[in-house]
Coordinates of C-alpha atoms in Angstrom, one line a residue:
X199 CA 10.1 27.0 -7.5
X200 CA 12.2 25.0 -10.2
X201 CA 10.3 22.0 -12.6
X202 CA 6.7 20.8 -11.0
X203 CA 8.1 17.3 -11.7
X204 CA 5.8 16.3 -9.0
X205 CA 2.3 18.1 -10.5
X206 CA 3.5 15.8 -13.5
X207 CA 3.9 12.4 -12.2
X208 CA 0.1 13.3 -10.2
X209 CA -1.6 14.6 -13.7
X210 CA -0.7 12.6 -16.4
X211 CA -2.1 9.9 -15.2
X212 CA -5.1 12.1 -14.9
X213 CA -4.5 13.2 -18.4
X214 CA -4.3 10.0 -19.8
X215 CA -7.8 9.3 -18.5
X216 CA -9.0 12.4 -20.0
X217 CA -7.4 10.9 -23.3
X218 CA -9.3 7.9 -22.7
X219 CA -13.0 9.1 -22.9
X220 CA -12.5 10.2 -26.5
X221 CA -11.6 6.3 -27.8
X222 CA -13.9 3.7 -28.8
X223 CA -11.7 1.0 -29.4
X224 CA -10.9 -1.3 -26.3
X225 CA -7.4 -2.5 -27.1
X226 CA -6.9 1.8 -27.8
X227 CA -8.0 1.6 -24.4
X228 CA -5.4 -1.1 -23.8
X229 CA -2.9 0.5 -25.2
X230 CA -3.2 4.1 -24.3
X231 CA -3.5 3.1 -20.4
X232 CA -0.4 0.8 -20.6
X233 CA 2.3 3.8 -21.8
X234 CA 0.4 6.7 -19.7
X235 CA 1.4 5.0 -17.0
X236 CA 5.0 3.3 -18.5
X237 CA 5.6 7.2 -18.7
X238 CA 4.5 8.4 -15.0
X239 CA 6.5 5.3 -14.4
X240 CA 9.6 7.1 -16.6
X241 CA 9.1 10.7 -14.8
X242 CA 8.8 9.2 -11.0
X243 CA 12.2 7.3 -11.8
X244 CA 13.7 10.5 -13.0
X245 CA 12.8 11.9 -9.6
X246 CA 14.3 9.0 -7.3
X247 CA 18.0 10.0 -10.0
X248 CA 17.9 13.1 -8.6
X249 CA 16.7 12.9 -5.5
X250 CA 19.0 14.3 -2.3
X251 CA 19.8 10.5 0.0
X252 CA 21.5 13.3 2.8
X253 CA 18.7 16.0 3.2
X254 CA 15.9 15.9 5.1
X255 CA 14.2 18.3 4.0
X256 CA 11.3 18.3 1.6
X257 CA 12.2 18.4 -2.3
X258 CA 10.5 18.7 -5.5
X259 CA 8.3 21.6 -4.0
X260 CA 5.8 23.3 -5.2
X261 CA 3.4 25.9 -3.9
X262 CA 0.5 27.7 -5.3
X263 CA -2.7 29.4 -3.5
X264 CA -5.4 27.9 -3.2
X265 CA -8.7 29.2 -1.0
X266 CA -6.2 32.1 0.2
X267 CA -9.2 33.3 2.9
X268 CA -8.6 29.4 4.1
X269 CA -4.6 29.2 4.1
X270 CA -5.1 26.5 1.7
X271 CA -2.0 25.8 -0.7
X272 CA -1.6 23.3 -3.8
X273 CA 1.3 22.1 -2.0
X274 CA 3.3 19.0 -2.9
X275 CA 7.1 17.9 -1.8
X276 CA 8.5 14.9 -1.4
X277 CA 11.3 13.4 1.5
X278 CA 12.5 10.4 2.0
X279 CA 9.8 8.6 3.8
X280 CA 7.8 9.2 1.0
X281 CA 9.4 9.5 -2.4
X282 CA 9.5 4.8 -2.7
X283 CA 5.7 4.9 -1.8
X284 CA 5.4 7.5 -5.3
X285 CA 7.6 5.7 -7.5
X286 CA 5.8 2.1 -6.2
X287 CA 2.0 3.1 -6.8
X288 CA 3.7 3.7 -10.1
X289 CA 5.3 1.0 -10.6
X290 CA 2.0 -0.8 -9.4
X291 CA -0.3 1.0 -11.7
X292 CA 1.0 0.1 -14.5
X293 CA 1.9 -4.0 -13.8
X294 CA -2.3 -3.6 -12.7
X295 CA -2.9 -2.4 -16.5
X296 CA -1.4 -6.1 -17.8
X297 CA -2.6 -8.2 -14.9
X298 CA -6.9 -6.6 -16.4
X299 CA -5.9 -6.9 -20.4
X300 CA -7.7 -10.5 -20.6
X301 CA -9.3 -10.5 -17.3
X302 CA -11.7 -7.3 -18.0
X303 CA -13.5 -8.0 -21.2
X304 CA -16.7 -5.3 -20.6
X305 CA -16.3 -2.1 -20.1
X306 CA -12.6 -2.0 -20.7
X307 CA -12.4 1.6 -21.4
X308 CA -14.3 2.5 -18.4
X309 CA -12.3 0.4 -16.2
X310 CA -9.4 1.7 -17.5
X311 CA -10.6 5.8 -16.9
X312 CA -10.9 4.4 -13.4
X313 CA -7.9 3.4 -13.1
X314 CA -5.4 5.8 -14.1
X315 CA -7.5 8.2 -11.6
X316 CA -7.0 6.3 -9.0
X317 CA -3.6 6.2 -10.0
X318 CA -3.2 10.4 -9.8
X319 CA -5.2 10.1 -6.2
X320 CA -3.1 8.1 -4.8
X321 CA 0.0 9.2 -5.9
X322 CA -1.9 12.6 -4.4
X323 CA -1.6 11.7 -1.1
X324 CA 2.2 11.1 -0.9
X325 CA 3.1 13.5 -2.3
X326 CA 0.8 16.9 -0.2
X327 CA 2.5 19.0 1.9
X328 CA -1.2 20.8 2.8
X329 CA -3.7 19.1 5.3
X330 CA -6.7 20.0 3.4
X331 CA -5.2 19.0 -0.5
X332 CA -4.0 15.6 1.5
X333 CA -7.6 15.0 2.4
X334 CA -9.4 15.5 -1.2
X335 CA -7.2 13.1 -2.7
X336 CA -7.4 11.0 0.6
X337 CA -10.9 11.7 0.4
X338 CA -10.8 10.8 -3.4
X339 CA -9.5 8.0 -3.7
X340 CA -12.4 6.2 -2.7
X341 CA -14.7 6.6 -5.1
X342 CA -12.8 4.7 -8.2
X343 CA -12.0 1.6 -5.3
X344 CA -15.6 1.5 -4.8
X345 CA -16.8 1.2 -8.5
X346 CA -13.4 -1.2 -9.4
X347 CA -14.9 -3.8 -6.7
X348 CA -18.8 -2.7 -7.3
X349 CA -18.9 -2.8 -11.3
X350 CA -16.3 -5.5 -12.7
X351 CA -15.8 -7.3 -9.1
X352 CA -17.2 -10.8 -8.3
X353 CA -20.4 -12.3 -7.2
X354 CA -20.8 -10.3 -4.0
X355 CA -19.1 -7.4 -5.3
X356 CA -21.9 -4.5 -4.7
X357 CA -22.1 -5.9 -0.5
X358 CA -18.0 -6.4 -0.9
X359 CA -18.0 -2.8 -2.5
X360 CA -20.5 -1.2 0.1
X361 CA -19.4 -2.6 3.2
X362 CA -15.1 -1.0 2.1
X363 CA -17.2 2.5 1.9
X364 CA -19.2 2.5 4.5
X365 CA -15.5 1.2 6.7
X366 CA -12.9 3.9 5.1
X367 CA -15.7 6.4 5.3
X368 CA -16.2 5.8 8.9
X369 CA -12.3 6.7 9.1
X370 CA -12.2 9.2 6.9
X371 CA -14.9 11.2 8.9
X372 CA -12.6 11.1 12.3
X373 CA -9.3 12.6 10.3
X374 CA -11.0 15.3 9.2
X375 CA -12.5 15.9 12.7
X376 CA -8.7 15.8 13.5
X377 CA -8.1 18.0 10.3
X378 CA -10.6 20.4 11.9
X379 CA -9.0 20.4 15.6
X380 CA -5.6 20.7 14.2
X381 CA -6.6 24.0 11.4
X382 CA -8.2 25.6 14.8
X383 CA -5.0 24.3 17.7
X384 CA -1.9 24.9 15.2
X385 CA -2.1 28.2 13.3
X386 CA -5.4 28.2 11.7
X387 CA -2.6 26.4 9.2
X388 CA -3.4 23.9 7.0
X389 CA 0.9 23.2 6.3
X390 CA 1.6 20.1 7.1
X391 CA 5.0 21.1 7.9
X392 CA 4.1 24.1 9.8
X393 CA 1.5 21.7 12.0
X394 CA 5.2 19.5 12.5
X395 CA 6.7 22.2 14.4
X396 CA 3.6 22.9 16.5
X397 CA 4.1 22.1 20.3
X398 CA 0.2 20.6 21.4
X399 CA -0.7 19.9 24.9
X400 CA -1.2 16.5 25.7
X401 CA -4.5 16.5 25.9
X402 CA -4.9 17.5 22.5
X403 CA -2.3 15.1 21.2
X404 CA -4.1 12.3 22.5
X405 CA -7.3 13.2 21.6
X406 CA -5.4 13.7 18.1
X407 CA -3.9 10.6 18.4
X408 CA -6.9 8.2 18.7
X409 CA -9.0 10.3 16.1
X410 CA -6.4 9.3 13.6
X411 CA -4.8 5.8 14.5
X412 CA -9.0 4.9 14.1
X413 CA -8.8 6.4 10.8
X414 CA -5.2 5.0 9.8
X415 CA -6.6 1.7 11.1
X416 CA -8.7 0.8 9.2
X417 CA -6.6 1.4 5.9
X418 CA -3.7 -0.7 7.6
X419 CA -6.5 -2.5 8.5
X420 CA -5.6 -3.4 11.9
X421 CA -7.2 -5.9 14.4
X422 CA -10.6 -5.4 14.8
X423 CA -11.3 -3.3 12.0
X424 CA -10.1 -5.6 9.2
X425 CA -12.6 -7.2 8.0
X426 CA -13.8 -5.4 5.2
X427 CA -10.6 -6.6 3.8
X428 CA -11.4 -10.2 2.8
X429 CA -14.6 -8.8 1.5
X430 CA -12.6 -6.4 -0.8
X431 CA -10.3 -8.5 -1.9
X432 CA -12.4 -12.1 -2.9
X433 CA -14.2 -9.6 -5.1
X434 CA -12.4 -7.0 -6.3
X435 CA -10.5 -8.2 -9.5
X436 CA -6.8 -8.4 -10.2
X437 CA -5.9 -5.0 -10.3
X438 CA -8.3 -3.8 -7.7
X439 CA -6.5 -6.6 -4.8
X440 CA -2.5 -5.3 -6.0
X441 CA -3.7 -1.7 -5.9
X442 CA -5.5 -2.6 -2.5
X443 CA -2.5 -4.3 -1.1
X444 CA 0.0 -2.6 -2.6
X445 CA -0.9 0.8 -2.2
X446 CA -3.7 1.6 -0.6
X447 CA -2.5 -0.8 2.7
X448 CA 0.4 1.6 2.8
X449 CA -1.7 4.6 3.3
X450 CA -3.1 4.0 6.9
X451 CA 0.7 3.5 7.6
X452 CA 1.9 6.5 5.7
X453 CA -0.3 8.5 8.1
X454 CA 1.4 7.5 11.4
X455 CA 4.7 8.2 10.2
X456 CA 3.6 12.3 8.4
X457 CA 0.8 12.8 10.6
X458 CA 1.0 11.2 13.9
X459 CA 4.9 10.8 15.0
X460 CA 6.0 14.1 13.9
X461 CA 2.5 16.3 14.9
X462 CA 1.7 14.3 17.9
X463 CA 5.0 13.0 19.5
X464 CA 4.5 13.0 23.1
X465 CA 1.4 11.0 22.3
X466 CA 2.9 9.1 19.9
X467 CA 5.8 7.3 22.6
X468 CA 2.9 7.7 25.4
X469 CA 0.3 5.2 23.9
X470 CA 3.6 3.7 21.7
X471 CA 3.1 0.2 23.6
X472 CA -0.3 0.0 22.7
X473 CA 0.1 0.7 19.3
X474 CA 2.7 -2.7 20.1
X475 CA -0.1 -4.3 21.4
X476 CA -2.0 -4.1 18.3
X477 CA 0.4 -4.0 16.3
X478 CA 1.1 -8.0 17.6
X479 CA -2.0 -9.2 17.9
X480 CA -2.5 -8.3 14.3
X481 CA 0.7 -10.5 13.6
X482 CA -0.5 -13.6 15.2
X483 CA -4.5 -13.5 14.4
X484 CA -3.3 -12.4 10.9
X485 CA -1.4 -15.3 10.7
X486 CA -3.5 -18.1 12.2
X487 CA -6.2 -16.7 10.1
X488 CA -4.3 -16.7 6.7
X489 CA -3.6 -21.1 8.6
X490 CA -7.5 -21.8 7.9
X491 CA -7.9 -20.5 4.7
X492 CA -9.0 -22.9 1.4
X493 CA -9.4 -19.8 -1.1
X494 CA -6.1 -18.7 -2.1
X495 CA -7.3 -15.3 -2.7
X496 CA -8.3 -15.6 1.5
X497 CA -4.9 -16.6 2.4
X498 CA -3.2 -13.9 1.0
X499 CA -5.4 -11.4 1.4
X500 CA -5.3 -12.3 5.7
X501 CA -1.5 -12.2 5.1
X502 CA -1.3 -9.0 4.5
X503 CA -2.9 -7.7 7.9
X504 CA 0.1 -10.6 9.0
X505 CA 2.5 -8.2 7.4
X506 CA 0.8 -4.8 8.3
X507 CA 1.2 -5.9 11.6
X508 CA 5.1 -6.2 11.2
X509 CA 5.1 -2.8 9.9
X510 CA 2.9 -0.9 12.0
X511 CA 5.4 -2.7 15.0
X512 CA 8.6 -1.0 13.0
X513 CA 7.0 2.2 13.2
X514 CA 5.2 2.2 17.2
X515 CA 8.9 0.5 18.5
X516 CA 9.9 4.3 17.8
X517 CA 13.6 3.5 17.1
X518 CA 15.9 3.8 13.9
X519 CA 15.9 -0.3 12.8
X520 CA 12.4 -0.9 13.2
X521 CA 11.1 2.8 12.0
X522 CA 13.8 1.6 9.1
X523 CA 12.5 -1.5 8.7
X524 CA 8.8 -0.3 8.8
X525 CA 9.2 2.0 5.9
X526 CA 11.3 -0.6 4.0
X527 CA 8.4 -3.3 4.8
X528 CA 5.5 -1.2 3.8
X529 CA 7.4 -1.0 0.2
X530 CA 7.9 -5.3 0.5
X531 CA 5.1 -6.1 0.8
X532 CA 3.4 -4.0 -2.1
X533 CA 6.0 -5.4 -3.6
X534 CA 5.8 -9.1 -2.4
X535 CA 2.0 -9.6 -1.7
X536 CA 1.2 -7.5 -5.4
X537 CA 2.9 -10.3 -6.5
X538 CA 1.4 -13.1 -5.0
X539 CA -2.6 -11.7 -6.0
X540 CA -1.1 -11.5 -9.1
X541 CA -0.3 -14.9 -9.4
X542 CA -3.4 -15.2 -7.6
X543 CA -4.9 -13.5 -11.1
X544 CA -3.9 -15.7 -13.4
X545 CA -4.3 -18.9 -12.6
X546 CA -7.8 -17.9 -11.8
X547 CA -8.3 -16.4 -15.4
X548 CA -7.4 -20.0 -16.2
X549 CA -9.4 -22.2 -13.7
X550 CA -12.1 -19.8 -12.3
X551 CA -11.9 -21.5 -9.9
X552 CA -9.5 -20.4 -6.3
X553 CA -10.0 -23.5 -4.2
X554 CA -6.1 -24.6 -3.0
X555 CA -7.9 -28.0 -3.1
X556 CA -8.6 -27.7 -7.2
X557 CA -5.1 -27.3 -7.7
X558 CA -2.2 -29.3 -7.3
X559 CA 0.4 -30.4 -9.7
X560 CA 1.1 -26.9 -11.2
X561 CA 5.1 -27.6 -11.5
X562 CA 4.6 -29.9 -14.6
X563 CA 2.4 -28.5 -16.8
X564 CA 3.2 -24.6 -15.7
X565 CA 7.1 -24.9 -14.6
X566 CA 7.3 -20.9 -15.0
X567 CA 4.2 -20.3 -13.5
X568 CA 5.6 -21.9 -10.1
X569 CA 9.3 -21.2 -10.4
X570 CA 8.4 -17.4 -10.0
X571 CA 5.6 -18.2 -7.4
X572 CA 8.3 -20.0 -4.9
X573 CA 10.5 -16.8 -5.7
X574 CA 7.3 -15.2 -4.4
X575 CA 6.4 -17.2 -1.5
X576 CA 9.2 -17.3 0.2
X577 CA 9.6 -13.5 0.1
X578 CA 6.5 -13.5 1.9
X579 CA 8.4 -16.5 3.9
X580 CA 10.9 -13.6 4.8
X581 CA 14.0 -15.9 3.5
X582 CA 17.0 -14.3 3.7
X583 CA 18.3 -13.3 0.1
X584 CA 14.4 -11.9 -0.6
X585 CA 13.3 -8.4 0.4
X586 CA 11.2 -8.9 3.2
X587 CA 14.1 -10.7 5.0
X588 CA 16.2 -7.1 5.3
X589 CA 12.5 -5.6 6.5
X590 CA 11.0 -8.0 8.6
X591 CA 15.2 -8.4 10.5
X592 CA 15.6 -5.0 11.3
X593 CA 11.6 -5.4 12.2
X594 CA 11.8 -8.2 14.6
X595 CA 15.7 -6.2 16.1
X596 CA 13.7 -2.6 16.8
X597 CA 10.5 -4.3 18.0
X598 CA 13.2 -6.8 20.7
X599 CA 14.9 -3.4 21.7
X600 CA 11.9 -2.1 23.6
X601 CA 9.3 -4.9 23.9
X602 CA 10.6 -8.5 24.4
X603 CA 6.6 -9.7 24.0
X604 CA 6.1 -7.8 21.3
X605 CA 8.8 -9.2 19.6
X606 CA 8.1 -12.5 20.1
X607 CA 4.6 -12.3 19.4
X608 CA 6.7 -11.3 15.2
X609 CA 8.7 -14.8 15.8
X610 CA 5.1 -16.6 16.5
X611 CA 3.9 -14.6 13.2
X612 CA 6.7 -15.3 11.1
X613 CA 6.7 -19.4 12.2
X614 CA 2.6 -19.1 11.1
X615 CA 3.7 -16.9 8.0
X616 CA 5.6 -19.9 7.0
X617 CA 2.9 -22.4 7.8
X618 CA 0.2 -21.3 5.5
X619 CA 2.7 -20.4 2.7
X620 CA 4.5 -23.4 2.6
X621 CA 2.0 -25.2 3.1
X622 CA 0.1 -23.4 0.0
X623 CA 2.6 -23.9 -2.1
X624 CA 3.1 -27.1 -1.7
X625 CA -0.3 -28.0 -2.5
X626 CA -0.8 -25.9 -5.6
X627 CA 2.9 -27.3 -7.1
X628 CA 3.7 -29.9 -5.4
X629 CA 0.5 -31.9 -4.9
X630 CA -1.2 -34.7 -6.6
X631 CA -2.3 -33.8 -10.1
X632 CA -5.8 -32.4 -10.5
X633 CA -5.5 -29.4 -12.0
X634 CA -4.1 -29.4 -15.3
X635 CA -5.7 -33.0 -15.9
X636 CA -9.5 -31.0 -15.4
X637 CA -8.2 -27.9 -16.7
X638 CA -6.3 -26.8 -20.0
X639 CA -3.6 -25.0 -18.1
X640 CA -0.5 -23.0 -20.3
X641 CA 2.1 -21.2 -18.6
X642 CA 2.6 -17.5 -18.2
X643 CA 3.3 -15.8 -21.7
X644 CA 5.0 -12.4 -22.2
X645 CA 2.6 -10.2 -21.2
X646 CA 2.0 -11.6 -18.2
X647 CA 6.1 -11.9 -17.7
X648 CA 5.7 -8.0 -18.2
X649 CA 4.0 -7.5 -15.8
X650 CA 5.9 -10.1 -13.0
X651 CA 9.4 -9.4 -14.4
X652 CA 9.8 -5.9 -12.8
X653 CA 8.2 -7.2 -9.2
X654 CA 10.8 -10.5 -9.3
X655 CA 14.0 -8.1 -9.8
X656 CA 12.7 -6.1 -6.8
X657 CA 12.4 -9.0 -4.4
X658 CA 15.6 -10.1 -5.2
X659 CA 17.8 -6.3 -5.2
X660 CA 16.3 -5.5 -2.2
X661 CA 17.2 -9.1 -0.8
X662 CA 20.9 -9.2 -1.9
X663 CA 21.5 -5.1 -1.9
X664 CA 19.6 -2.9 0.3
X665 CA 21.6 0.0 0.8
X666 CA 19.8 1.9 -2.3
X667 CA 16.5 2.0 -0.3
X668 CA 17.9 2.3 3.2
X669 CA 19.8 5.4 1.9
X670 CA 16.6 7.0 0.0
X671 CA 15.2 6.5 4.0
X672 CA 17.7 7.2 6.4
X673 CA 18.6 10.4 7.0
X674 CA 14.7 11.1 6.9
X675 CA 14.3 8.9 9.7
X676 CA 17.0 9.9 11.8
X677 CA 15.2 13.6 11.6
X678 CA 11.8 12.3 12.4
X679 CA 12.8 10.2 16.1
X680 CA 15.2 13.0 17.1
X681 CA 11.6 14.9 16.5
X682 CA 9.6 12.7 18.2
X683 CA 11.6 11.7 21.2
X684 CA 13.1 15.6 21.6
X685 CA 9.3 16.8 22.3
X686 CA 9.1 14.1 25.7
X687 CA 7.1 11.4 26.2
X688 CA 4.3 11.8 28.1
X689 CA 2.3 14.6 30.0

C-alpha cells in the first residue's frame, strides 16, 4: 500500500471542520473552509492526474483491519466509475462555500463545519470498498444534510428536513437488511470486490435487487418515491440545493453501479425492462411537473427528476453507450443543475422571491448573470456543444438499442425540457422589465464569478472535448458489462 491519498482526500475536510470549531470570527470560518475545500480539490486533481485509464482495477487502494471479528475492514479504492464523482464532490463543496459567503449570516461557523463534515462523508461513499464502511458513510451523511435544511433553510425547513430524513432513512434501513443478507450469503465478508465475485442464487439476487431498488430509488429519486425532493430543494439554502442535486442524487445511481449490477447481474438483466419503464416514467413525469411550475427553484428541482431518469435509463440499457452515457450524465447533471441552483440562489439573495412572474428584463440590469444563465440553460437542454448533449446522446443511443418505447419517452422528455427551460429563460431574462424597477439588482461580483466559472468551463470542456472524461470511464464500464452479461440473464 502506497501513499494514502484517498484517506487524505476524505479526512482533509474532516480535519478542517475540527479546526473551524476553535475559530471565533465568521470571516475566519469562511476563509478557512474555502482554503480546506481548495486544498481537497487539489488532492483530487493529483488523483486524476495519476489515474491509470487503461486499468479496470481499483486504484489508490488502502486496506486496514477495523473489526476483525466480523471481517470489517477500512478499505478504500476508486475505479473509472467512481473517480469523476470524487472530483465532482470536492469541486461542488468549494462552490458551496462561495455560494454561502453572504447567504449564510447566522451560525456561520457551525454551517461551515456541517458542510465540511458532509463533504468528508460524501467522499467516503465514493471511495469505500468495504460494504459496512460504505453503509456508515451512506447513513451518517443524512445527519449533516438534515441539519443544513432544518437549521439554515426557509420557513418550511423543519417539515422539509423531517420528510427528507424519513424517506431516506426508510430506504437506508432496507439497504441495511440487504447488507446483512449479502454478508450471510456472500461468504460472511463485507469486501465489496469479494462479494462481486460471488455467484448468488437468482432467488436471493431478486430479493436483494428490490431491497436495493427501493433504497437507491429514494436517493435518485425515482417516481413515485420522489416527493421529498421539491420540499427539500425549496427549503434548503443554496449550498444545500447544490450538494443535494450535484452529489446526493448521484449516490442512488452510484448504488446501482456499485452493487445492483456487479453483485446481482442476473437480476439486473432480468428486471432491466422494469427499470427502463420506471426511468421513462421519471423522464416524462418530471418534465411535465417542471413545465407546470411558477417557482424557479421548484422548476429546477423537478427537472432533476427528469434528468436523473436519463441516468437510470442509460444504466439499465446495459450496453456500452447507455452505461457510459449514464455515468457521464451523472457528472454533467452535477455541474449543470448545481449551476442552475447557484443562479437561483444568486437572484433570490437580490430579490427575496423565487416566483418566475416577479422576474423580467434581467438582461438589461444583469447582462453577465443572464449570459451565464443562458449557457447553463442550454446545457440543461442538451444543446450540441454543451456537456449534457454528449451524455444524453449516448443515453438515447443506448436506450433505443434495447427498447424503442423507452427511447421515445426520453425524446419526449427532452422536448419537454426545451419547453420549460426556454420558457423560464424567456420570462426571467427577456420578459417585460419588472424586477429591475422594483428591486435594486446588481450583476455578479468577483466572488460569484469564482463560483460560476469552473462550472462553465466543464460545460464547454465536456461538450467540445469529452474524450478525457470518457477515457476515465471506458475500461471500467467494459469490465462491468462483461461481468453482468457473463453471468446470465434469468433464473
